[in-house]
Amino acid sequence: MRRITVFRIYLCALFLLSLPIVLAAVAAWQPPSQPKTTVIAHRGASGHAPEHTLSSYRLAARMNADYIEVDVRATKDGKLVALHDATLARTTNVETVYPHRSPWRVSDFSLRELKKLDAGSWFDPRFAGECVPTLDEVVRMLKAERVNVPLYVETKQPGIERAVARLLQKHGVLQRGSVMFQSFHPESLQALRPLIPRGVPLIQLVGEKEARSGRDELLQQIAVYADGIGLPLPAVTEEWVRAAHGRGLMVHVYTVNEPHDLARLCAMGVDGVFTDYPDRPGRIAACRRLPRH
């Protein structure tokens, strides 16, 4: 009986001695956090400022976007500029400045001519005087203002890949974690692959019609040369996300501006979303996705 009592006392003493260690371990333990869905500022913060202007990029950085999308085209004299459309009519006053040069294709104008255009007034008079920026000016502005937000560069036309890579390399941006690339043109991504370091992602964009036909065959083709797929919002389903992840491909979705769409996509496990309002996703708790399928 005495031995049992001594043994109990020993156990109690051992428990009391180990209790602080156990409590400290419990307090320090945190449940594993779910990976965050990447928020990509679509043409900058284009819901708040004129797309593809320095104001739009600057604002996207202040809104803590994970990436800033920059569409890149070449001018008549081979300069790289940030513009989405193949023509200048929608986002500048080109019809007023150059009324006789319809259809106002970007490739028909020199950089000097583009710099005479107003790229901000169409959005709001507050942005009057905004210029069409070059890719060089975008990178220099971000560096000068110490903005550490990676670029998500879309090559809008094949043939500019080497010039884009060279410019980004010059600024020290052509490295993993500082840039990723996307394009609707497979040949553009394939041309980029030997020009960029290992680990810099390539994303193949597809349109809605393409996304709704031949999914498995399409994914098989893309997985040969790319690291991810860019899908239009209306085409995204759980099956699409699961199939892409099964091929080892990231899934980025364009363009997501409504909170209910964002929550639904994050619950599906998409890896990234393009949005005109990069200030919105951070306020939505659902944008913490489950692990990949």
mmCIF file of N, CA and C in Angstrom, residues 54 62 81 110 128 203 235 260:
data_model
loop_
_atom_site.group_PDB
_atom_site.id
_atom_site.type_symbol
_atom_site.label_atom_id
_atom_site.label_comp_id
_atom_site.label_asym_id
_atom_site.label_seq_id
_atom_site.Cartn_x
_atom_site.Cartn_y
_atom_site.Cartn_z
ATOM 1 N N LEU A 54 0.712 54.862 -64.870
ATOM 2 C CA LEU A 54 1.515 54.832 -63.659
ATOM 3 C C LEU A 54 0.641 55.027 -62.424
ATOM 4 N N ARG A 62 -0.250 50.231 -53.514
ATOM 5 C CA ARG A 62 -0.724 50.712 -52.210
ATOM 6 C C ARG A 62 -1.837 49.837 -51.656
ATOM 7 N N VAL A 81 5.563 49.222 -74.762
ATOM 8 C CA VAL A 81 4.642 50.072 -74.017
ATOM 9 C C VAL A 81 3.576 49.223 -73.325
ATOM 10 N N SER A 110 4.885 55.797 -83.472
ATOM 11 C CA SER A 110 6.162 55.776 -82.753
ATOM 12 C C SER A 110 5.909 56.124 -81.287
ATOM 13 N N ALA A 128 -6.324 63.599 -66.165
ATOM 14 C CA ALA A 128 -5.912 64.247 -67.406
ATOM 15 C C ALA A 128 -4.397 64.406 -67.445
ATOM 16 N N ILE A 203 2.142 31.257 -67.878
ATOM 17 C CA ILE A 203 0.717 30.966 -67.783
ATOM 18 C C ILE A 203 0.077 31.098 -69.166
ATOM 19 N N ALA A 235 -16.131 30.227 -67.278
ATOM 20 C CA ALA A 235 -15.806 28.841 -67.643
ATOM 21 C C ALA A 235 -15.287 28.010 -66.479
ATOM 22 N N HIS A 260 -18.986 37.575 -54.181
ATOM 23 C CA HIS A 260 -19.509 36.211 -54.182
ATOM 24 C C HIS A 260 -18.742 35.323 -55.159
#
